[in-house]
Short mmCIF file of C-alpha atoms in Angstrom, two decimals:
data_model
loop_
_atom_site.label_atom_id
_atom_site.label_comp_id
_atom_site.label_asym_id
_atom_site.label_seq_id
_atom_site.Cartn_x
_atom_site.Cartn_y
_atom_site.Cartn_z
CA MET A 1006 -13.92 -23.51 20.57
CA PRO A 1007 -16.46 -24.21 18.31
CA LYS A 1008 -17.22 -21.93 15.27
CA LEU A 1009 -19.89 -19.75 14.93
CA LYS A 1010 -22.62 -20.85 12.46
CA PRO A 1011 -22.09 -19.11 8.91
CA THR A 1012 -24.36 -16.69 7.81
CA ALA A 1013 -26.76 -16.63 4.97
CA GLU A 1014 -24.02 -14.52 3.05
CA GLN A 1015 -20.93 -16.92 3.78
CA ASP A 1016 -23.15 -19.84 2.77
CA ASN A 1017 -23.93 -18.18 -0.41
CA ALA A 1018 -20.27 -17.33 -0.88
CA LYS A 1019 -19.58 -21.28 -0.22
CA ASN A 1020 -21.90 -22.61 -2.60
CA LEU A 1021 -20.76 -20.13 -5.37
CA ALA A 1022 -17.09 -21.35 -4.50
CA CYS A 1023 -18.31 -24.94 -5.17
CA THR A 1024 -19.40 -24.13 -8.52
CA GLY A 1025 -15.99 -24.46 -9.84
CA GLN A 1026 -16.58 -21.03 -11.67
CA ASN A 1027 -14.62 -17.80 -11.09
CA LEU A 1028 -15.92 -15.86 -8.28
CA LYS A 1029 -15.54 -12.20 -6.71
CA ILE A 1030 -15.95 -11.80 -2.88
CA ASN A 1031 -16.76 -8.23 -1.87
CA ALA A 1032 -16.14 -8.21 2.26
CA PHE A 1033 -16.64 -5.37 4.10
CA ALA A 1034 -14.48 -4.32 7.00
CA GLY A 1035 -14.53 -7.16 9.82
CA ALA A 1036 -16.97 -8.87 7.76
CA GLY A 1037 -15.69 -12.43 8.34
CA LYS A 1038 -13.68 -12.68 5.29
CA THR A 1039 -10.93 -14.95 6.58
CA SER A 1040 -13.55 -17.33 8.37
CA THR A 1041 -15.17 -17.40 4.83
CA LEU A 1042 -12.34 -18.70 3.14
CA GLU A 1043 -11.64 -21.13 5.97
CA LEU A 1044 -15.23 -22.34 5.25
CA ILE A 1045 -14.74 -22.63 1.34
CA ALA A 1046 -11.15 -24.23 1.94
CA GLU A 1047 -12.71 -26.79 4.26
CA THR A 1048 -15.38 -27.53 1.77
CA LEU A 1049 -13.43 -27.72 -0.95
CA PHE A 1050 -11.07 -30.31 0.91
CA ASN A 1051 -10.26 -32.29 -2.24
CA LYS A 1052 -8.98 -29.51 -3.88
CA LYS A 1053 -4.94 -27.88 -3.87
CA ILE A 1054 -5.62 -24.47 -3.24
CA LEU A 1055 -3.27 -21.67 -3.51
CA TYR A 1056 -3.81 -18.52 -1.29
CA LEU A 1057 -2.02 -15.16 -1.98
CA ALA A 1058 -1.54 -12.86 0.85
CA PHE A 1059 -0.91 -9.02 0.71
CA ASN A 1060 2.36 -9.30 2.75
CA LYS A 1061 4.71 -11.71 4.23
CA SER A 1062 2.86 -11.33 7.71
CA ILE A 1063 -0.59 -12.22 6.53
CA ALA A 1064 0.67 -15.02 4.74
CA ASP A 1065 2.37 -16.55 8.03
CA GLU A 1066 -0.46 -16.01 10.32
CA SER A 1067 -3.10 -17.67 7.43
CA ALA A 1068 -0.92 -20.66 7.18
CA LYS A 1069 -1.74 -21.56 10.97
CA ARG A 1070 -5.52 -21.19 10.48
CA PHE A 1071 -6.06 -22.65 6.83
CA PRO A 1072 -6.50 -26.44 6.29
CA PHE A 1073 -3.62 -28.97 5.05
CA ASN A 1074 -4.87 -28.32 1.52
CA VAL A 1075 -3.99 -24.57 1.33
CA THR A 1076 -0.62 -23.47 0.35
CA CYS A 1077 -0.12 -19.86 1.99
CA LYS A 1078 2.35 -17.29 -0.06
CA THR A 1079 2.73 -13.98 -1.58
CA SER A 1080 3.17 -13.30 -5.11
CA HIS A 1081 6.65 -12.07 -4.70
CA SER A 1082 7.81 -15.11 -2.77
CA LEU A 1083 6.34 -17.36 -5.71
CA ALA A 1084 8.44 -14.97 -7.74
CA TYR A 1085 11.26 -15.13 -5.60
CA GLY A 1086 11.57 -18.88 -5.70
CA ALA A 1087 11.17 -19.40 -9.55
CA ILE A 1088 13.43 -16.38 -10.73
CA VAL A 1089 15.71 -15.36 -8.05
CA GLY A 1090 16.12 -18.62 -6.38
CA ARG A 1091 17.42 -20.10 -9.64
CA ASN A 1092 19.86 -17.49 -10.20
CA PRO A 1093 22.35 -16.76 -7.59
CA ARG A 1094 23.40 -13.42 -9.47
CA PHE A 1095 19.73 -12.08 -9.10
CA LYS A 1096 20.19 -12.42 -5.28
CA GLU A 1097 23.44 -10.26 -5.46
CA LYS A 1098 21.58 -7.73 -7.68
CA LEU A 1099 18.80 -7.55 -5.02
CA GLN A 1100 21.37 -5.11 -2.74
CA GLY A 1101 20.65 -1.51 -2.80
CA ARG A 1102 18.09 1.26 -4.19
CA LEU A 1103 17.77 2.76 -7.26
CA ASN A 1104 17.40 6.76 -7.59
CA GLY A 1105 17.42 9.25 -10.09
CA SER A 1106 21.03 10.48 -9.84
CA LEU A 1107 21.97 6.44 -9.91
CA VAL A 1108 19.58 6.01 -12.82
CA ALA A 1109 21.16 8.90 -14.88
CA LYS A 1110 24.67 7.37 -14.71
CA ILE A 1111 23.25 3.52 -15.67
CA VAL A 1112 21.79 4.94 -18.66
CA GLU A 1113 25.02 7.26 -19.31
CA LEU A 1114 23.29 10.35 -19.25
CA ARG A 1115 26.05 12.91 -20.45
CA ASP A 1116 24.75 15.61 -22.36
CA GLY A 1117 22.07 18.19 -20.53
CA HIS A 1118 20.35 18.94 -23.97
CA HIS A 1119 19.30 15.26 -23.94
CA CYS A 1120 17.15 15.94 -20.54
CA ALA A 1121 16.43 19.98 -20.57
CA PRO A 1122 14.87 21.53 -18.50
CA LEU A 1123 15.11 18.53 -16.26
CA THR A 1124 18.29 17.75 -14.18
CA PHE A 1125 20.12 14.88 -14.39
CA SER A 1126 18.58 13.22 -11.13
CA GLN A 1127 15.18 14.41 -12.08
CA TYR A 1128 15.33 12.64 -15.37
CA GLY A 1129 17.00 9.49 -13.96
CA SER A 1130 13.61 9.29 -11.83
CA PHE A 1131 11.37 9.72 -14.33
CA VAL A 1132 13.17 6.96 -16.41
CA LEU A 1133 12.72 5.12 -13.26
CA ALA A 1134 8.98 5.86 -12.93
CA ALA A 1135 8.28 4.81 -16.36
CA ALA A 1136 10.10 1.31 -16.16
CA THR A 1137 8.67 0.46 -13.07
CA ASN A 1138 5.20 1.42 -14.41
CA TYR A 1139 6.01 -1.29 -16.73
CA MET A 1140 6.96 -3.47 -14.27
CA ASN A 1141 3.73 -3.09 -12.25
CA SER A 1142 1.46 -3.55 -15.44
CA GLY A 1143 -0.03 -6.35 -17.08
CA TYR A 1144 1.34 -5.53 -20.33
CA GLU A 1145 4.39 -7.77 -21.84
CA GLU A 1146 5.59 -4.86 -23.89
CA PHE A 1147 6.49 -1.49 -23.34
CA LYS A 1148 3.76 1.35 -23.90
CA LYS A 1149 4.29 5.24 -24.39
CA GLN A 1150 1.92 5.37 -21.79
CA PHE A 1151 4.09 4.25 -18.99
CA VAL A 1152 6.06 7.39 -19.41
CA PRO A 1153 4.61 9.73 -16.44
CA ILE A 1154 3.83 12.75 -18.76
CA ALA A 1155 1.79 14.60 -16.19
CA LYS A 1156 4.22 14.41 -13.56
CA ILE A 1157 6.87 16.03 -15.82
CA GLU A 1158 4.69 18.55 -17.10
CA GLU A 1159 3.92 19.73 -13.59
CA LEU A 1160 7.15 19.95 -12.64
CA ALA A 1161 8.09 21.74 -15.80
CA ALA A 1162 5.28 24.27 -14.99
CA LYS A 1163 6.88 25.00 -11.60
CA LYS A 1164 10.04 26.16 -13.71
CA LYS A 1165 7.66 28.16 -15.99
CA THR A 1166 9.26 26.00 -18.80
CA ILE A 1167 8.31 23.40 -21.42
CA VAL A 1168 9.41 19.94 -22.37
CA SER A 1169 10.63 19.13 -25.96
CA PRO A 1170 8.87 15.89 -27.14
CA SER A 1171 12.32 14.17 -27.77
CA VAL A 1172 12.58 14.41 -23.81
CA TYR A 1173 9.61 12.09 -23.59
CA ARG A 1174 11.10 9.60 -26.31
CA ASN A 1175 14.26 9.62 -24.49
CA ILE A 1176 12.79 8.70 -21.21
CA TYR A 1177 10.81 5.80 -23.06
CA LYS A 1178 13.69 4.65 -24.58
CA ASP A 1179 15.97 4.72 -21.36
CA ALA A 1180 13.23 3.12 -19.12
CA GLN A 1181 13.83 0.08 -21.68
CA LEU A 1182 17.25 0.39 -21.49
CA LEU A 1183 17.25 0.13 -17.64
CA TRP A 1184 14.84 -2.70 -17.53
CA SER A 1185 17.35 -4.85 -19.71
CA LYS A 1186 20.36 -3.97 -17.29
CA MET A 1187 17.97 -5.02 -14.40
CA ILE A 1188 17.24 -8.36 -15.73
CA ASP A 1189 20.76 -9.01 -16.98
CA PRO A 1190 22.39 -11.05 -14.34
CA ASN A 1191 25.78 -10.02 -15.90
CA ASP A 1192 24.87 -6.26 -15.56
CA PRO A 1193 25.39 -4.74 -11.70
CA THR A 1194 22.83 -2.59 -12.23
CA TYR A 1195 20.24 -3.42 -9.11
CA LEU A 1196 17.33 -5.94 -9.61
CA THR A 1197 14.01 -4.34 -7.73
CA HIS A 1198 11.43 -6.69 -6.26
CA ASP A 1199 9.15 -5.04 -8.92
CA ALA A 1200 11.59 -6.48 -11.64
CA TYR A 1201 11.75 -10.40 -10.58
CA LEU A 1202 7.74 -10.33 -9.94
CA LYS A 1203 7.55 -9.02 -13.87
CA LEU A 1204 9.76 -11.62 -14.96
CA TYR A 1205 7.72 -14.39 -13.44
CA ALA A 1206 4.80 -12.91 -15.01
CA LEU A 1207 6.54 -12.92 -18.21
CA SER A 1208 7.68 -16.40 -17.94
CA ARG A 1209 3.65 -17.23 -17.92
CA PRO A 1210 3.43 -19.61 -14.82
CA SER A 1211 0.71 -21.96 -15.44
CA LEU A 1212 0.45 -22.70 -11.65
CA ALA A 1213 -0.80 -26.11 -12.84
CA GLN A 1214 -0.05 -27.91 -9.55
CA TYR A 1215 -3.27 -25.71 -7.96
CA ASP A 1216 -7.05 -26.51 -8.41
CA VAL A 1217 -7.91 -23.01 -6.92
CA ILE A 1218 -6.37 -19.89 -6.48
CA LEU A 1219 -7.56 -17.40 -3.51
CA LEU A 1220 -6.16 -13.95 -4.17
CA ASP A 1221 -6.87 -11.78 -0.98
CA GLU A 1222 -6.72 -7.98 -0.70
CA SER A 1223 -7.70 -7.99 -4.62
CA GLN A 1224 -8.49 -4.37 -4.42
CA ASP A 1225 -4.64 -3.51 -3.90
CA SER A 1226 -3.58 -6.00 -6.54
CA ASN A 1227 -1.43 -4.44 -9.61
CA GLY A 1228 -1.77 -5.25 -13.22
CA VAL A 1229 1.24 -7.83 -13.08
CA LEU A 1230 -0.34 -9.54 -10.33
CA LEU A 1231 -3.56 -9.95 -11.88
CA SER A 1232 -1.97 -11.08 -15.19
CA ILE A 1233 -0.50 -14.09 -13.14
CA VAL A 1234 -3.68 -15.30 -11.62
CA SER A 1235 -5.87 -14.56 -14.37
CA SER A 1236 -3.83 -16.57 -16.82
CA ALA A 1237 -3.71 -19.70 -14.47
CA ARG A 1238 -5.58 -22.85 -15.30
CA ALA A 1239 -7.22 -22.90 -11.74
CA GLN A 1240 -10.45 -21.52 -10.55
CA GLN A 1241 -9.73 -18.02 -9.48
CA ILE A 1242 -11.39 -16.37 -6.07
CA TYR A 1243 -10.95 -13.04 -5.82
CA VAL A 1244 -11.63 -11.64 -2.38
CA GLY A 1245 -11.45 -7.97 -1.00
CA ASP A 1246 -13.12 -4.51 -0.11
CA LYS A 1247 -13.01 -2.20 -3.14
CA TYR A 1248 -13.57 0.46 -0.54
CA GLN A 1249 -10.40 -0.30 1.16
CA GLN A 1250 -8.16 0.05 -1.92
CA ILE A 1251 -5.35 2.62 -0.28
CA TYR A 1252 -2.31 1.66 -2.65
CA SER A 1253 -2.71 3.13 -6.07
CA TRP A 1254 0.24 5.57 -5.65
CA ARG A 1255 2.20 2.04 -6.14
CA GLY A 1256 0.34 1.13 -8.90
CA ALA A 1257 -2.52 -0.75 -7.52
CA THR A 1258 -5.40 -1.52 -9.84
CA ASN A 1259 -8.71 -2.55 -8.11
CA ALA A 1260 -9.52 -6.22 -9.11
CA MET A 1261 -12.87 -5.92 -7.56
CA ASP A 1262 -13.92 -3.29 -10.50
CA CYS A 1263 -11.80 -4.45 -13.27
CA ILE A 1264 -12.30 -8.24 -12.98
CA THR A 1265 -15.57 -9.82 -14.56
CA THR A 1266 -16.63 -13.36 -12.73
CA PRO A 1267 -19.70 -15.29 -13.71
CA HIS A 1268 -20.65 -14.94 -9.95
CA THR A 1269 -20.12 -12.01 -7.17
CA CYS A 1270 -21.49 -11.89 -3.80
CA TYR A 1271 -21.17 -9.57 -0.54
CA LEU A 1272 -19.95 -10.09 3.00
CA SER A 1273 -21.61 -6.96 4.44
CA GLN A 1274 -22.38 -8.25 8.06
CA SER A 1275 -19.72 -6.94 10.36
CA PHE A 1276 -18.48 -8.92 13.42
CA ARG A 1277 -16.20 -6.39 14.69
CA PHE A 1278 -18.68 -3.27 15.73
CA GLY A 1279 -21.97 -2.79 16.47
CA LYS A 1280 -24.70 -0.42 14.62
CA ASN A 1281 -23.15 2.94 15.45
CA ILE A 1282 -19.82 2.65 14.02
CA ALA A 1283 -21.43 0.51 11.17
CA ALA A 1284 -23.58 4.05 10.35
CA LEU A 1285 -20.25 5.89 10.18
CA ALA A 1286 -18.88 3.77 8.07
CA SER A 1287 -21.92 3.71 5.71
CA GLN A 1288 -22.17 6.77 5.61
CA ILE A 1289 -18.28 7.21 4.12
CA LEU A 1290 -19.35 4.37 1.51
CA GLN A 1291 -22.96 5.70 0.61
CA LYS A 1292 -22.36 9.31 0.41
CA GLU A 1293 -18.67 9.63 -0.45
CA LEU A 1294 -18.18 6.50 -2.46
CA GLY A 1295 -21.22 5.73 -4.09
CA CYS A 1296 -21.86 2.21 -2.45
CA ASP A 1297 -25.37 0.79 -2.50
CA THR A 1298 -24.87 -1.60 0.14
CA PRO A 1299 -24.46 -0.66 4.06
CA VAL A 1300 -22.34 -2.07 6.39
CA GLN A 1301 -24.28 -4.05 9.08
CA GLY A 1302 -23.25 -3.84 12.73
CA PHE A 1303 -23.09 -6.79 15.12
CA ASP A 1304 -26.32 -6.58 17.30
CA ALA A 1305 -24.26 -8.33 20.08
CA ILE A 1306 -21.76 -5.46 20.24
CA GLU A 1307 -22.73 -2.46 22.32
CA ASP A 1308 -20.48 0.28 20.50
CA SER A 1309 -20.45 4.07 20.43
CA VAL A 1310 -18.98 7.18 18.61
CA THR A 1311 -17.89 9.45 21.51
CA ARG A 1312 -15.08 11.35 23.01
CA LEU A 1313 -12.13 9.58 24.12
CA GLU A 1314 -9.43 10.89 26.66
CA TYR A 1315 -7.44 7.78 26.75
CA PRO A 1316 -8.05 5.79 23.59
CA ASP A 1317 -6.12 2.21 23.17
CA CYS A 1318 -5.01 3.29 19.56
CA MET A 1319 -4.65 6.71 17.46
CA VAL A 1320 -4.67 6.28 13.44
CA PHE A 1321 -3.04 8.96 11.64
CA ARG A 1322 -3.17 9.55 7.79
CA THR A 1323 0.48 10.50 7.82
CA ASN A 1324 3.84 9.38 9.54
CA ALA A 1325 4.49 12.97 10.40
CA GLY A 1326 1.11 13.43 12.51
CA LEU A 1327 2.07 9.96 13.93
CA ILE A 1328 5.66 11.01 15.05
CA GLY A 1329 4.09 14.27 16.36
CA GLU A 1330 1.73 12.78 18.28
CA ALA A 1331 4.40 10.51 19.82
CA LEU A 1332 6.35 13.42 20.72
CA THR A 1333 3.48 14.87 22.68
CA GLN A 1334 2.71 11.70 24.63
CA LEU A 1335 6.35 11.20 25.62
CA ASP A 1336 6.77 14.44 26.86
CA ALA A 1337 3.30 13.67 29.01
CA GLY A 1338 5.31 10.59 30.05
CA LYS A 1339 3.20 8.04 28.34
CA LYS A 1340 4.71 4.54 27.11
CA VAL A 1341 4.15 4.69 23.48
CA CYS A 1342 4.19 1.75 21.03
CA ILE A 1343 4.49 2.77 17.06
CA VAL A 1344 3.26 0.13 14.82
CA GLY A 1345 6.23 -0.80 12.29
CA ASP A 1346 10.16 -1.29 12.12
CA ILE A 1347 11.25 1.62 14.28
CA ALA A 1348 14.76 0.47 14.30
CA MET A 1349 14.86 0.82 10.42
CA LEU A 1350 13.20 4.21 10.77
CA ILE A 1351 16.07 5.15 12.93
CA GLN A 1352 18.93 3.75 10.80
CA LEU A 1353 17.49 5.85 7.77
CA ILE A 1354 17.13 9.17 9.60
CA ASP A 1355 20.92 8.46 10.49
CA GLY A 1356 21.62 7.74 6.94
CA ILE A 1357 20.14 11.15 5.92
CA ARG A 1358 22.02 12.98 8.60
CA GLU A 1359 25.25 11.82 7.31
CA LEU A 1360 24.21 12.51 3.59
CA ASP A 1361 23.26 15.89 5.10
CA ASP A 1362 26.68 16.36 6.85
CA THR A 1363 28.94 14.91 4.27
CA GLY A 1364 27.27 14.85 1.00
CA ARG A 1365 27.41 11.06 0.97
CA SER A 1366 25.83 8.21 3.10
CA SER A 1367 26.93 4.41 4.01
CA HIS A 1368 23.07 3.66 4.49
CA PRO A 1369 22.06 1.28 1.78
CA GLU A 1370 19.32 3.19 0.43
CA LEU A 1371 20.94 6.31 0.26
CA MET A 1372 24.80 5.21 -0.68
CA ASP A 1373 23.99 6.26 -4.46
CA PHE A 1374 23.20 9.75 -4.01
CA GLY A 1375 25.91 12.05 -5.24
CA SER A 1376 24.50 14.69 -2.69
CA TYR A 1377 22.09 16.16 -0.56
CA VAL A 1378 20.74 18.12 -3.14
CA ASP A 1379 20.34 14.87 -5.18
CA PHE A 1380 18.43 13.51 -2.51
CA LEU A 1381 16.26 16.51 -2.13
CA GLU A 1382 15.33 16.39 -5.77
CA PHE A 1383 14.60 12.76 -5.43
CA ILE A 1384 11.71 13.01 -2.58
CA GLU A 1385 9.89 15.37 -5.04
CA THR A 1386 9.12 12.29 -7.49
CA ASP A 1387 7.11 9.44 -6.84
CA HIS A 1388 9.55 7.12 -5.73
CA GLY A 1389 10.61 9.36 -3.00
CA LYS A 1390 7.21 9.86 -1.23
CA ASP A 1391 8.17 7.85 1.58
CA LEU A 1392 11.63 9.40 2.27
CA ALA A 1393 9.78 12.89 1.72
CA VAL A 1394 8.00 12.12 5.06
CA ILE A 1395 10.76 11.57 6.65
CA GLU A 1396 12.79 14.84 5.80
CA LYS A 1397 9.79 16.78 6.77
CA LEU A 1398 9.98 15.10 10.03
CA ILE A 1399 13.48 16.11 10.31
CA SER A 1400 13.02 19.71 9.24
CA GLU A 1401 10.14 20.20 11.75
CA ASN A 1402 11.90 18.29 14.71
CA GLY A 1403 15.62 17.98 14.35
CA TYR A 1404 17.84 14.89 13.96
CA ASP A 1405 18.47 14.64 17.81
CA ILE A 1406 14.83 15.01 18.92
CA LEU A 1407 13.71 12.37 16.61
CA ASN A 1408 16.35 9.88 17.25
CA GLN A 1409 15.67 10.33 20.87
CA ALA A 1410 12.22 9.73 20.79
CA LEU A 1411 12.23 6.95 18.52
CA ASN A 1412 14.80 5.17 20.55
CA LYS A 1413 12.40 5.37 23.68
CA VAL A 1414 9.85 3.81 21.85
CA LYS A 1415 11.35 0.97 19.60
CA ALA A 1416 11.30 -1.75 22.39
CA ASN A 1417 7.74 -0.95 23.34
CA LYS A 1418 5.35 -3.70 23.00
CA GLU A 1419 1.63 -3.29 22.27
CA GLU A 1420 0.59 -4.67 25.25
CA GLU A 1421 2.56 -3.28 27.79
CA SER A 1422 2.00 0.48 26.35
CA ASP A 1423 -0.35 3.43 27.29
CA ILE A 1424 -1.03 4.07 23.74
CA ILE A 1425 -0.64 2.64 19.98
CA LEU A 1426 0.23 4.82 17.14
CA THR A 1427 -0.27 3.86 13.75
CA THR A 1428 -1.03 5.21 10.11
CA ALA A 1429 -4.25 4.04 7.96
CA HIS A 1430 -2.01 2.22 5.97
CA LYS A 1431 -0.16 0.22 8.61
CA SER A 1432 -3.66 -0.37 10.11
CA LYS A 1433 -5.25 -2.51 7.58
CA GLY A 1434 -6.14 -5.96 9.06
CA ARG A 1435 -5.73 -4.65 12.72
CA GLU A 1436 -8.43 -3.89 15.38
CA ARG A 1437 -8.67 -2.23 18.78
CA ASP A 1438 -11.41 -1.83 21.33
CA THR A 1439 -11.20 2.20 21.74
CA VAL A 1440 -9.68 4.08 18.38
CA LYS A 1441 -9.31 7.79 18.00
CA LEU A 1442 -8.57 9.26 14.82
CA GLY A 1443 -5.73 11.89 14.21
CA GLY A 1444 -6.72 15.31 12.54
CA ASP A 1445 -4.04 15.16 9.66
CA PHE A 1446 -6.56 13.16 7.27
CA LYS A 1447 -5.84 14.96 3.97
CA LYS A 1448 -8.32 17.96 3.31
CA ILE A 1449 -11.52 15.42 3.86
CA GLU A 1450 -13.65 18.26 4.66
CA ASP A 1451 -12.30 20.33 1.56
CA LEU A 1452 -13.16 17.29 -0.74
CA HIS A 1453 -16.40 16.79 0.70
CA SER A 1454 -17.15 20.65 0.22
CA ALA A 1455 -15.78 20.50 -3.32
CA ARG A 1456 -17.91 17.72 -4.26
CA LEU A 1457 -20.92 19.69 -2.93
CA ASP A 1458 -20.17 22.65 -4.55
CA GLY A 1459 -19.65 20.70 -7.79
CA LYS A 1460 -16.33 22.26 -8.38
CA LYS A 1461 -14.90 20.60 -11.83
CA ASP A 1462 -11.44 22.17 -11.03
CA TYR A 1463 -10.66 20.35 -7.71
CA ALA A 1464 -9.15 17.32 -7.91
CA ILE A 1465 -11.14 15.12 -5.72
CA ASN A 1466 -8.98 11.80 -4.80
CA LEU A 1467 -11.50 9.12 -3.58
CA GLU A 1468 -8.71 7.25 -1.86
CA GLU A 1469 -8.76 9.44 0.83
CA PHE A 1470 -12.43 8.70 1.64
CA ASN A 1471 -11.11 4.98 1.41
CA LEU A 1472 -8.46 5.96 3.90
CA LEU A 1473 -11.00 7.30 6.33
CA TYR A 1474 -13.11 4.08 5.85
CA VAL A 1475 -10.19 2.04 6.79
CA ALA A 1476 -9.41 4.44 9.80
CA ILE A 1477 -12.95 4.16 11.01
CA THR A 1478 -13.47 0.50 10.96
CA ARG A 1479 -10.38 -0.47 13.12
CA ALA A 1480 -12.24 0.18 16.29
CA LYS A 1481 -14.28 -2.64 17.84
CA LYS A 1482 -16.16 -0.66 20.81
CA GLN A 1483 -15.48 3.08 20.91
CA LEU A 1484 -14.36 5.52 18.13
CA ASP A 1485 -13.51 9.41 18.32
CA VAL A 1486 -13.60 11.12 15.26
CA SER A 1487 -13.80 14.44 17.01
CA ASN A 1488 -10.44 15.84 15.42
CA LEU A 1489 -11.92 16.04 11.67
CA ARG A 1490 -14.37 18.92 11.16
CA TYR A 1491 -16.04 16.54 8.66
CA PHE A 1492 -17.78 14.79 11.39
CA ASP A 1493 -18.48 18.36 13.20
CA ALA A 1494 -22.56 17.50 12.98
CA LEU A 1495 -21.91 14.41 15.26
CA TRP A 1496 -21.46 16.99 18.20
CA ASP A 1497 -24.08 19.33 17.56
#
């Protein structure tokens, strides 16, 4: 198939890349980002290019599309080869998952006065959080700001107590101790993926073998990744959509805002959908996120925002909403496909059940919990958010019903299913002809009302609108947003 003629925006991006100077490309949803990068790579055929992808599946798929002068990797694959690959003991240390109760043992916490009013498990979780904040940062040295003081104060407020400044100092010191144990090949403390990426950054890699670095999904890069790319000698091209940043809870730093480059350009012409879905996406961008540039729909596509009885795909804010819909669809006799690794989810639920029944679990992510109470305390922390969702599903449905449902759908393929269910986070990079949004997008109406009313005491999280923008722009031809009161005006 012959390639389409590049748009004026794509030609501009190519020409700016040819200057040899650093560049930011702001690419809206479906706006031909990958084809633009291919165009740049083909034009710079005499350059050695490193394409850094957000995850392995994107890297593998991109390797099939880019020309021979492009090497496609993730940041972790770069770091793994340089750090873990050269030290077999590090590979052994990657087996397992750190949690609060285990960290408390690692730092040899024995005195309750050392951590009061926190429990040992809570204290260990905050030590782990401080160490992780350091690992995700672009700093070489530990900073006191890595201690999650606001989270600790929030927990103390629930207990109607106060935290002594000495506790914060203890967490700061123990976070450094934990880090030193993680990176010691002779210490049994688990090495996390964040840790070996930080070690790689601290080695100050020059990446001198490359002339150009393309950093994809720059809006979801964290400080440590930006430090690796920005310190390289190569030309740096940052590509992303600042309004698709949805991983700040993992320490992501929006490079599209914080990186300064000599040149900046936009890709606003979407080839995924037409003018109606584009108008809805632009409504979110302009009214809620302060974007001056609207998304341009593709005139050749006839699309609509309408009610759908049988959509190809449903997109949810939470796993809880997704699983709830899966149970409903299964009861209706539908063949359901859930995006993600269902087998791993089943194993995790079985591991939680074992922990609940016996106080111990053989599951790698749970085996270091000393009791089910330790697990419940852990899921109240930032590091336990993913497990908190699973525990909520278990509480609402029970182990047996969940397992039966998940086992029923785990082998189903997208092309053979009646409906595909995904979360907004898992939907990035995907598209379907007809899409319906679930009704569990976090207090979108409340966030909107709070802004209109000028309420200063309401914590407005703009990333929730980013998630909504991501979900909306998965649709190609028909989109149903009738589950969200925020869009009620559409149906008046």
